[in-house]
Amino acid sequence: MGSGMLGQPDAETGDITRGELQLATRNHGMPLEALRHDITPVGLHYLLIHYDIPAVDPAAWRLELGGTVRRALTLSLEDLRARPAVTVPVTMECAGNGRAGMSPRTLSQPWLLEAVGTAEWTGTPLAALLEDAGPADGSVEVVFTGDDRGIEGGTEQLYERSLTLEQARRSEVLLAYGVNGAPLPAQHGFPLRLLVPGWYGMTSVKWLRRITVVDEPFTGYQQTRAYRYRQRSEDTGEPVTRMAPRSLMVPPGIPDFFSRRRYLPAGPCLLEGRAWSGWGPITTVEFSDDAGATWQPAAVEAARGRHAWQRWSLRWQPAEPGERQLCCRATDAAGNTQPAEPGWNLGGYSNNAVHRVDVTVRAASRRG
Ligand SMILES: Nc1nc2c(c(=O)[nH]1)N[C@H]1C(S)=C(S)[C@@H](COP(=O)(O)O)O[C@H]1N2
Ligand SMILES: [Mo]
């Protein structure tokens, strides 16, 4: 895993490597049947941790807000909890979701499609806190530093990412200390994390310890090497930012234990799933039962919040027993849609190709 995201799996076999397996067992996805929930139970929300979960003593912990500001601030968890609080449902997805569907596969967390979840996050708006500190003239970005340390791309680092000052001041950006009505659990960033609705998950820095206003663009590893759309390692690439539109379906019927192929009886079937985009609301979700040859519209519900996924559903009746490939495809208000086939980039980011589920429709239901 030493070379981080730039390696490739064994060219001949495509076998999963030990490093990928280790990441896959540490970082779990959301089982797709959990798409039934509006709000993902915390234990089913996906998890992505680059290094180790840091040990944080909440009594000793302080958030430092400094850099090019008129008044540096030091805040305890109590100070943050005493500030105005908001609770919002937010869909978060890892930029690497779908990575394992790219060919050749990039060596990193080998997500299939489960790196998503929607939680109700509680916290205090960042904008007001930045206002209290008062960014000095010439300030351009805000750097968010986590408490977790590791080595990536040969560089030892704390996990750090930045936002432009303008982006950091947006009203939906929160410093979150709660999720689904409880304090953040260790794995989701206790005691405090950044939450940037609409953006891929890497932006929402966990285990926040420092916020630094800077007058030069931040050039840390997670900003300028990782999370760029690059075709070759020499490329600078465009930064990965907001979530591309995606729809997923609850896999219908029952799975085969090992192949995960789905089996369902002939007859009426209610299909459902969720769809989201960081570029605006979802306007249409389409469904296909013939591998994408023909499409029909599904019913799409309103979201519970501006940054939460939307439920879609469709009554489907397979005409006769046989093999089918079910697909769903979402389009957002900005006109972005899901491609039929995965694209490719070096980091394995943002593969939002249509969701395909192979099913076998059987003549009658059976018991085993
Ligand atoms: N400090 C820190 N913040 C982090 C990460 C990390 O490894 N360290 N992972 C990021 C990535 S890549 C994602 S997708 C999200 C995942 O958040 P979750 O584990 O709460 O779902 O956290 C982001 N914030
Ligand atoms: Mo991620």
GROMACS .gro file of C-alpha atoms and ligand atoms in nm:
model
  393
    1MET     CA    1   0.000   0.000   0.000
    2GLY     CA    2   0.306   0.224   0.028
    3SER     CA    3   0.252   0.396  -0.305
    4GLY     CA    4  -0.100   0.484  -0.197
    5MET     CA    5  -0.350   0.551  -0.469
    6LEU     CA    6  -0.112   0.535  -0.759
    7GLY     CA    7  -0.057   0.160  -0.775
    8GLN     CA    8  -0.254  -0.090  -0.973
    9PRO     CA    9  -0.363  -0.445  -0.892
   10ASP     CA   10  -0.178  -0.738  -1.035
   11ALA     CA   11  -0.225  -0.692  -1.409
   12GLU     CA   12  -0.270  -1.062  -1.486
   13THR     CA   13  -0.515  -1.170  -1.221
   14GLY     CA   14  -0.676  -0.847  -1.108
   15ASP     CA   15  -0.677  -1.012  -0.765
   16ILE     CA   16  -0.752  -0.804  -0.462
   17THR     CA   17  -0.430  -0.721  -0.276
   18ARG     CA   18  -0.367  -0.767   0.095
   19GLY     CA   19  -0.357  -0.386   0.137
   20GLU     CA   20  -0.696  -0.345  -0.029
   21LEU     CA   21  -0.839  -0.625   0.185
   22GLN     CA   22  -0.710  -0.456   0.500
   23LEU     CA   23  -0.872  -0.125   0.402
   24ALA     CA   24  -1.194  -0.302   0.306
   25THR     CA   25  -1.225  -0.468   0.647
   26ARG     CA   26  -1.152  -0.141   0.834
   27ASN     CA   27  -1.385   0.076   0.626
   28HIS     CA   28  -1.730  -0.068   0.577
   29GLY     CA   29  -2.001   0.031   0.333
   30MET     CA   30  -2.374   0.072   0.385
   31PRO     CA   31  -2.556  -0.252   0.292
   32LEU     CA   32  -2.779  -0.152   0.000
   33GLU     CA   33  -3.093  -0.283   0.174
   34ALA     CA   34  -3.040   0.011   0.413
   35LEU     CA   35  -3.143   0.241   0.126
   36ARG     CA   36  -3.491   0.178   0.270
   37HIS     CA   37  -3.415   0.418   0.556
   38ASP     CA   38  -3.457   0.792   0.511
   39ILE     CA   39  -3.194   0.837   0.779
   40THR     CA   40  -2.924   0.573   0.789
   41PRO     CA   41  -2.878   0.420   1.136
   42VAL     CA   42  -2.527   0.524   1.245
   43GLY     CA   43  -2.398   0.167   1.255
   44LEU     CA   44  -2.496   0.121   0.889
   45HIS     CA   45  -2.354   0.453   0.763
   46TYR     CA   46  -2.039   0.396   0.557
   47LEU     CA   47  -1.702   0.464   0.712
   48LEU     CA   48  -1.375   0.584   0.561
   49ILE     CA   49  -1.065   0.635   0.773
   50HIS     CA   50  -0.732   0.686   0.596
   51TYR     CA   51  -0.507   0.621   0.899
   52ASP     CA   52  -0.600   0.527   1.259
   53ILE     CA   53  -0.888   0.655   1.471
   54PRO     CA   54  -0.709   0.898   1.707
   55ALA     CA   55  -0.754   0.886   2.084
   56VAL     CA   56  -0.908   1.217   2.196
   57ASP     CA   57  -0.959   1.326   2.558
   58PRO     CA   58  -1.274   1.543   2.538
   59ALA     CA   59  -1.188   1.735   2.858
   60ALA     CA   60  -0.845   1.840   2.731
   61TRP     CA   61  -0.956   1.883   2.368
   62ARG     CA   62  -0.969   2.236   2.226
   63LEU     CA   63  -1.039   2.368   1.877
   64GLU     CA   64  -0.784   2.629   1.769
   65LEU     CA   65  -0.903   2.881   1.510
   66GLY     CA   66  -0.612   3.095   1.395
   67GLY     CA   67  -0.395   3.201   1.102
   68THR     CA   68  -0.457   3.530   0.926
   69VAL     CA   69  -0.738   3.642   1.157
   70ARG     CA   70  -0.782   3.948   1.375
   71ARG     CA   71  -0.868   3.742   1.682
   72ALA     CA   72  -0.751   3.382   1.725
   73LEU     CA   73  -1.003   3.165   1.913
   74THR     CA   74  -0.965   2.862   2.137
   75LEU     CA   75  -1.289   2.674   2.194
   76SER     CA   76  -1.382   2.382   2.416
   77LEU     CA   77  -1.655   2.138   2.325
   78GLU     CA   78  -1.879   2.319   2.574
   79ASP     CA   79  -1.809   2.652   2.405
   80LEU     CA   80  -1.914   2.502   2.071
   81ARG     CA   81  -2.228   2.343   2.216
   82ALA     CA   82  -2.327   2.681   2.366
   83ARG     CA   83  -2.337   2.838   2.019
   84PRO     CA   84  -2.649   2.830   1.794
   85ALA     CA   85  -2.716   2.470   1.689
   86VAL     CA   86  -2.877   2.327   1.378
   87THR     CA   87  -2.968   1.970   1.283
   88VAL     CA   88  -2.981   1.879   0.913
   89PRO     CA   89  -3.012   1.556   0.713
   90VAL     CA   90  -2.712   1.528   0.481
   91THR     CA   91  -2.622   1.260   0.229
   92MET     CA   92  -2.250   1.188   0.227
   93GLU     CA   93  -2.071   0.977  -0.030
   94CYS     CA   94  -1.704   0.884  -0.064
   95ALA     CA   95  -1.541   1.015  -0.381
   96GLY     CA   96  -1.405   0.661  -0.430
   97ASN     CA   97  -1.751   0.503  -0.435
   98GLY     CA   98  -1.760   0.282  -0.746
   99ARG     CA   99  -1.379   0.261  -0.766
  100ALA     CA  100  -1.376  -0.120  -0.789
  101GLY     CA  101  -1.589  -0.091  -1.103
  102MET     CA  102  -1.315   0.096  -1.289
  103SER     CA  103  -1.071  -0.092  -1.505
  104PRO     CA  104  -0.784  -0.112  -1.434
  105ARG     CA  105  -0.872  -0.072  -1.069
  106THR     CA  106  -0.671   0.179  -0.866
  107LEU     CA  107  -0.517   0.051  -0.542
  108SER     CA  108  -0.709   0.215  -0.260
  109GLN     CA  109  -1.024   0.138  -0.064
  110PRO     CA  110  -1.197  -0.096  -0.317
  111TRP     CA  111  -1.553   0.031  -0.293
  112LEU     CA  112  -1.827  -0.129  -0.498
  113LEU     CA  113  -2.133   0.100  -0.448
  114GLU     CA  114  -2.197   0.111  -0.074
  115ALA     CA  115  -1.990   0.416   0.031
  116VAL     CA  116  -2.288   0.638   0.109
  117GLY     CA  117  -2.524   0.724   0.393
  118THR     CA  118  -2.760   0.995   0.512
  119ALA     CA  119  -2.740   1.112   0.871
  120GLU     CA  120  -2.891   1.392   1.076
  121TRP     CA  121  -2.589   1.596   1.177
  122THR     CA  122  -2.601   1.847   1.461
  123GLY     CA  123  -2.355   2.130   1.491
  124THR     CA  124  -2.292   2.500   1.474
  125PRO     CA  125  -2.251   2.700   1.151
  126LEU     CA  126  -1.886   2.767   1.064
  127ALA     CA  127  -1.961   3.107   0.906
  128ALA     CA  128  -2.044   3.278   1.237
  129LEU     CA  129  -1.730   3.142   1.401
  130LEU     CA  130  -1.517   3.269   1.110
  131GLU     CA  131  -1.690   3.603   1.150
  132ASP     CA  132  -1.594   3.615   1.519
  133ALA     CA  133  -1.229   3.548   1.431
  134GLY     CA  134  -1.236   3.801   1.144
  135PRO     CA  135  -1.026   3.689   0.846
  136ALA     CA  136  -0.767   3.958   0.762
  137ASP     CA  137  -0.758   4.121   0.418
  138GLY     CA  138  -0.582   3.895   0.171
  139SER     CA  139  -0.707   3.572   0.329
  140VAL     CA  140  -0.800   3.320   0.060
  141GLU     CA  141  -0.858   2.977   0.212
  142VAL     CA  142  -0.938   2.795   0.533
  143VAL     CA  143  -0.742   2.480   0.624
  144PHE     CA  144  -0.906   2.209   0.836
  145THR     CA  145  -0.667   1.982   1.026
  146GLY     CA  146  -0.763   1.648   1.176
  147ASP     CA  147  -0.597   1.472   1.465
  148ASP     CA  148  -0.514   1.155   1.271
  149ARG     CA  149  -0.160   1.106   1.143
  150GLY     CA  150  -0.029   0.874   0.875
  151ILE     CA  151   0.195   0.836   0.573
  152GLU     CA  152   0.052   0.863   0.224
  153GLY     CA  153   0.230   0.912  -0.106
  154GLY     CA  154   0.554   0.895   0.095
  155THR     CA  155   0.454   1.201   0.301
  156GLU     CA  156   0.388   1.195   0.676
  157GLN     CA  157   0.088   1.415   0.749
  158LEU     CA  158  -0.215   1.494   0.957
  159TYR     CA  159  -0.530   1.453   0.748
  160GLU     CA  160  -0.591   1.807   0.618
  161ARG     CA  161  -0.808   1.968   0.353
  162SER     CA  162  -0.896   2.326   0.265
  163LEU     CA  163  -1.190   2.524   0.133
  164THR     CA  164  -1.185   2.867  -0.027
  165LEU     CA  165  -1.298   3.138   0.214
  166GLU     CA  166  -1.612   3.181   0.003
  167GLN     CA  167  -1.699   2.812   0.022
  168ALA     CA  168  -1.622   2.796   0.396
  169ARG     CA  169  -1.863   3.085   0.457
  170ARG     CA  170  -2.161   2.909   0.297
  171SER     CA  171  -2.449   2.879   0.541
  172GLU     CA  172  -2.479   2.498   0.517
  173VAL     CA  173  -2.120   2.432   0.630
  174LEU     CA  174  -2.119   2.305   0.989
  175LEU     CA  175  -1.889   2.208   1.269
  176ALA     CA  176  -2.074   1.894   1.379
  177TYR     CA  177  -2.058   1.734   1.723
  178GLY     CA  178  -2.368   1.514   1.695
  179VAL     CA  179  -2.514   1.256   1.460
  180ASN     CA  180  -2.866   1.104   1.469
  181GLY     CA  181  -2.927   1.259   1.810
  182ALA     CA  182  -2.613   1.132   1.983
  183PRO     CA  183  -2.256   1.262   2.022
  184LEU     CA  184  -2.029   1.171   1.730
  185PRO     CA  185  -1.892   0.820   1.776
  186ALA     CA  186  -1.513   0.781   1.757
  187GLN     CA  187  -1.519   0.646   1.402
  188HIS     CA  188  -1.716   0.943   1.268
  189GLY     CA  189  -1.484   1.208   1.411
  190PHE     CA  190  -1.541   1.253   1.786
  191PRO     CA  191  -1.553   1.515   1.923
  192LEU     CA  192  -1.590   1.746   1.620
  193ARG     CA  193  -1.592   1.722   1.244
  194LEU     CA  194  -1.640   1.952   0.951
  195LEU     CA  195  -1.953   1.886   0.745
  196VAL     CA  196  -1.971   2.023   0.391
  197PRO     CA  197  -2.310   1.923   0.244
  198GLY     CA  198  -2.313   1.843  -0.128
  199TRP     CA  199  -1.943   1.766  -0.149
  200TYR     CA  200  -1.779   1.426  -0.155
  201GLY     CA  201  -1.690   1.298   0.193
  202MET     CA  202  -1.315   1.374   0.190
  203THR     CA  203  -1.403   1.742   0.242
  204SER     CA  204  -1.569   1.677   0.577
  205VAL     CA  205  -1.257   1.651   0.794
  206LYS     CA  206  -1.305   1.439   1.107
  207TRP     CA  207  -1.135   1.474   1.450
  208LEU     CA  208  -1.097   1.844   1.385
  209ARG     CA  209  -0.832   2.010   1.604
  210ARG     CA  210  -0.731   2.322   1.408
  211ILE     CA  211  -0.885   2.566   1.162
  212THR     CA  212  -0.633   2.797   0.997
  213VAL     CA  213  -0.718   3.093   0.775
  214VAL     CA  214  -0.439   3.134   0.518
  215ASP     CA  215  -0.341   3.391   0.256
  216GLU     CA  216  -0.192   3.136   0.012
  217PRO     CA  217  -0.371   2.836  -0.141
  218PHE     CA  218  -0.313   2.521   0.067
  219THR     CA  219  -0.089   2.268  -0.108
  220GLY     CA  220  -0.115   1.966   0.125
  221TYR     CA  221  -0.124   1.609  -0.005
  222GLN     CA  222  -0.502   1.561   0.025
  223GLN     CA  223  -0.556   1.881  -0.173
  224THR     CA  224  -0.301   1.878  -0.452
  225ARG     CA  225  -0.209   1.508  -0.500
  226ALA     CA  226  -0.512   1.309  -0.384
  227TYR     CA  227  -0.865   1.400  -0.489
  228ARG     CA  228  -0.779   1.534  -0.833
  229TYR     CA  229  -0.918   1.400  -1.160
  230ARG     CA  230  -0.595   1.290  -1.328
  231GLN     CA  231  -0.522   1.057  -1.619
  232ARG     CA  232  -0.146   1.037  -1.549
  233SER     CA  233   0.051   1.103  -1.233
  234GLU     CA  234   0.222   1.407  -1.395
  235ASP     CA  235  -0.118   1.577  -1.441
  236THR     CA  236  -0.227   1.853  -1.203
  237GLY     CA  237  -0.591   1.761  -1.264
  238GLU     CA  238  -0.911   1.931  -1.164
  239PRO     CA  239  -1.006   1.908  -0.796
  240VAL     CA  240  -1.275   1.663  -0.684
  241THR     CA  241  -1.555   1.872  -0.531
  242ARG     CA  242  -1.931   1.806  -0.533
  243MET     CA  243  -2.103   1.469  -0.568
  244ALA     CA  244  -2.200   1.361  -0.918
  245PRO     CA  245  -2.561   1.240  -0.950
  246ARG     CA  246  -2.622   0.879  -0.855
  247SER     CA  247  -2.919   0.650  -0.796
  248LEU     CA  248  -2.907   0.313  -0.625
  249MET     CA  249  -3.177   0.050  -0.579
  250VAL     CA  250  -3.253  -0.182  -0.292
  251PRO     CA  251  -3.157  -0.513  -0.455
  252PRO     CA  252  -3.491  -0.695  -0.497
  253GLY     CA  253  -3.562  -1.055  -0.398
  254ILE     CA  254  -3.311  -1.266  -0.208
  255PRO     CA  255  -2.936  -1.307  -0.257
  256ASP     CA  256  -2.729  -1.612  -0.323
  257PHE     CA  257  -2.492  -1.616  -0.023
  258PHE     CA  258  -2.170  -1.616  -0.216
  259SER     CA  259  -2.232  -1.482  -0.568
  260ARG     CA  260  -2.480  -1.222  -0.434
  261ARG     CA  261  -2.695  -1.279  -0.743
  262ARG     CA  262  -3.060  -1.194  -0.677
  263TYR     CA  263  -3.352  -1.436  -0.710
  264LEU     CA  264  -3.714  -1.327  -0.710
  265PRO     CA  265  -4.050  -1.481  -0.791
  266ALA     CA  266  -4.245  -1.373  -1.099
  267GLY     CA  267  -4.523  -1.130  -1.010
  268PRO     CA  268  -4.559  -0.768  -0.906
  269CYS     CA  269  -4.258  -0.620  -0.730
  270LEU     CA  270  -4.211  -0.279  -0.566
  271LEU     CA  271  -3.866  -0.148  -0.651
  272GLU     CA  272  -3.723   0.137  -0.449
  273GLY     CA  273  -3.403   0.324  -0.396
  274ARG     CA  274  -3.247   0.664  -0.333
  275ALA     CA  275  -3.090   0.925  -0.559
  276TRP     CA  276  -2.881   1.233  -0.489
  277SER     CA  277  -2.649   1.490  -0.645
  278GLY     CA  278  -2.428   1.764  -0.508
  279TRP     CA  279  -2.526   1.988  -0.799
  280GLY     CA  280  -2.897   2.025  -0.723
  281PRO     CA  281  -3.212   1.823  -0.663
  282ILE     CA  282  -3.280   1.504  -0.857
  283THR     CA  283  -3.539   1.569  -1.125
  284THR     CA  284  -3.576   1.221  -1.278
  285VAL     CA  285  -3.489   0.861  -1.200
  286GLU     CA  286  -3.531   0.612  -1.483
  287PHE     CA  287  -3.550   0.234  -1.462
  288SER     CA  288  -3.462  -0.035  -1.713
  289ASP     CA  289  -3.523  -0.411  -1.695
  290ASP     CA  290  -3.333  -0.489  -2.014
  291ALA     CA  291  -2.977  -0.379  -1.931
  292GLY     CA  292  -3.039  -0.021  -2.037
  293ALA     CA  293  -3.193  -0.081  -2.382
  294THR     CA  294  -3.521   0.086  -2.282
  295TRP     CA  295  -3.604   0.315  -1.988
  296GLN     CA  296  -3.916   0.414  -1.798
  297PRO     CA  297  -3.957   0.690  -1.538
  298ALA     CA  298  -3.980   0.607  -1.166
  299ALA     CA  299  -4.169   0.817  -0.909
  300VAL     CA  300  -3.930   1.054  -0.727
  301GLU     CA  301  -4.015   1.198  -0.385
  302ALA     CA  302  -3.907   1.531  -0.238
  303ALA     CA  303  -3.599   1.529  -0.015
  304ARG     CA  304  -3.620   1.574   0.362
  305GLY     CA  305  -3.368   1.853   0.330
  306ARG     CA  306  -3.180   2.038   0.060
  307HIS     CA  307  -2.879   1.810   0.099
  308ALA     CA  308  -3.051   1.476   0.161
  309TRP     CA  309  -3.115   1.198  -0.087
  310GLN     CA  310  -3.456   1.143  -0.249
  311ARG     CA  311  -3.655   0.820  -0.248
  312TRP     CA  312  -3.764   0.675  -0.578
  313SER     CA  313  -3.997   0.382  -0.641
  314LEU     CA  314  -4.159   0.190  -0.922
  315ARG     CA  315  -4.403  -0.099  -0.951
  316TRP     CA  316  -4.243  -0.356  -1.176
  317GLN     CA  317  -4.387  -0.678  -1.306
  318PRO     CA  318  -4.149  -0.906  -1.492
  319ALA     CA  319  -4.332  -1.048  -1.792
  320GLU     CA  320  -4.192  -1.400  -1.756
  321PRO     CA  321  -3.926  -1.600  -1.573
  322GLY     CA  322  -3.569  -1.554  -1.691
  323GLU     CA  323  -3.252  -1.352  -1.647
  324ARG     CA  324  -3.273  -0.976  -1.630
  325GLN     CA  325  -3.044  -0.686  -1.566
  326LEU     CA  326  -3.219  -0.408  -1.373
  327CYS     CA  327  -3.073  -0.056  -1.401
  328CYS     CA  328  -3.145   0.285  -1.255
  329ARG     CA  329  -3.022   0.624  -1.365
  330ALA     CA  330  -3.070   0.968  -1.209
  331THR     CA  331  -3.059   1.318  -1.360
  332ASP     CA  332  -3.024   1.634  -1.152
  333ALA     CA  333  -3.166   1.983  -1.195
  334ALA     CA  334  -2.838   2.100  -1.347
  335GLY     CA  335  -2.883   1.841  -1.625
  336ASN     CA  336  -2.607   1.605  -1.508
  337THR     CA  337  -2.686   1.237  -1.550
  338GLN     CA  338  -2.525   0.897  -1.498
  339PRO     CA  339  -2.322   0.743  -1.780
  340ALA     CA  340  -2.388   0.389  -1.903
  341GLU     CA  341  -2.024   0.287  -1.849
  342PRO     CA  342  -1.763   0.393  -1.589
  343GLY     CA  343  -1.512   0.660  -1.679
  344TRP     CA  344  -1.154   0.628  -1.561
  345ASN     CA  345  -0.911   0.840  -1.361
  346LEU     CA  346  -0.599   0.763  -1.163
  347GLY     CA  347  -0.753   0.798  -0.817
  348GLY     CA  348  -1.065   0.601  -0.903
  349TYR     CA  349  -1.297   0.890  -0.818
  350SER     CA  350  -1.655   0.968  -0.900
  351ASN     CA  351  -1.756   0.655  -1.091
  352ASN     CA  352  -2.128   0.725  -1.109
  353ALA     CA  353  -2.214   0.479  -1.388
  354VAL     CA  354  -2.572   0.344  -1.378
  355HIS     CA  355  -2.650   0.091  -1.106
  356ARG     CA  356  -2.692  -0.257  -1.257
  357VAL     CA  357  -2.841  -0.549  -1.067
  358ASP     CA  358  -2.852  -0.896  -1.226
  359VAL     CA  359  -3.161  -1.091  -1.124
  360THR     CA  360  -3.310  -1.433  -1.195
  361VAL     CA  361  -3.690  -1.429  -1.205
  362ARG     CA  362  -3.826  -1.769  -1.104
  363ALA     CA  363  -4.166  -1.921  -1.181
  364ALA     CA  364  -4.267  -1.980  -0.817
  365SER     CA  365  -4.131  -1.889  -0.476
  366ARG     CA  366  -3.941  -2.164  -0.297
  367ARG     CA  367  -3.832  -2.234   0.056
  368GLY     CA  368  -3.498  -2.388   0.146
  369LIG     N1  369  -0.948   1.344   0.973
  369LIG     C1  370  -1.001   1.271   0.874
  369LIG     N2  371  -1.114   1.315   0.816
  369LIG     C2  372  -1.171   1.243   0.717
  369LIG     C3  373  -1.112   1.123   0.671
  369LIG     C4  374  -0.994   1.078   0.735
  369LIG     O1  375  -0.938   0.973   0.704
  369LIG     N3  376  -0.942   1.155   0.836
  369LIG     N4  377  -1.171   1.056   0.566
  369LIG     C5  378  -1.250   1.139   0.475
  369LIG     C6  379  -1.320   1.064   0.374
  369LIG     S1  380  -1.227   1.014   0.242
  369LIG     C7  381  -1.454   1.041   0.380
  369LIG     S2  382  -1.534   0.968   0.252
  369LIG     C8  383  -1.532   1.083   0.498
  369LIG     C9  384  -1.606   0.965   0.557
  369LIG     O2  385  -1.682   1.004   0.667
  369LIG     P1  386  -1.752   0.892   0.757
  369LIG     O3  387  -1.649   0.788   0.789
  369LIG     O4  388  -1.805   0.963   0.875
  369LIG     O5  389  -1.861   0.832   0.674
  369LIG     O6  390  -1.454   1.140   0.599
  369LIG    C10  391  -1.348   1.225   0.551
  369LIG     N5  392  -1.285   1.290   0.662
  370MO      MO  393  -1.371   0.920   0.084
   0.00000   0.00000   0.00000
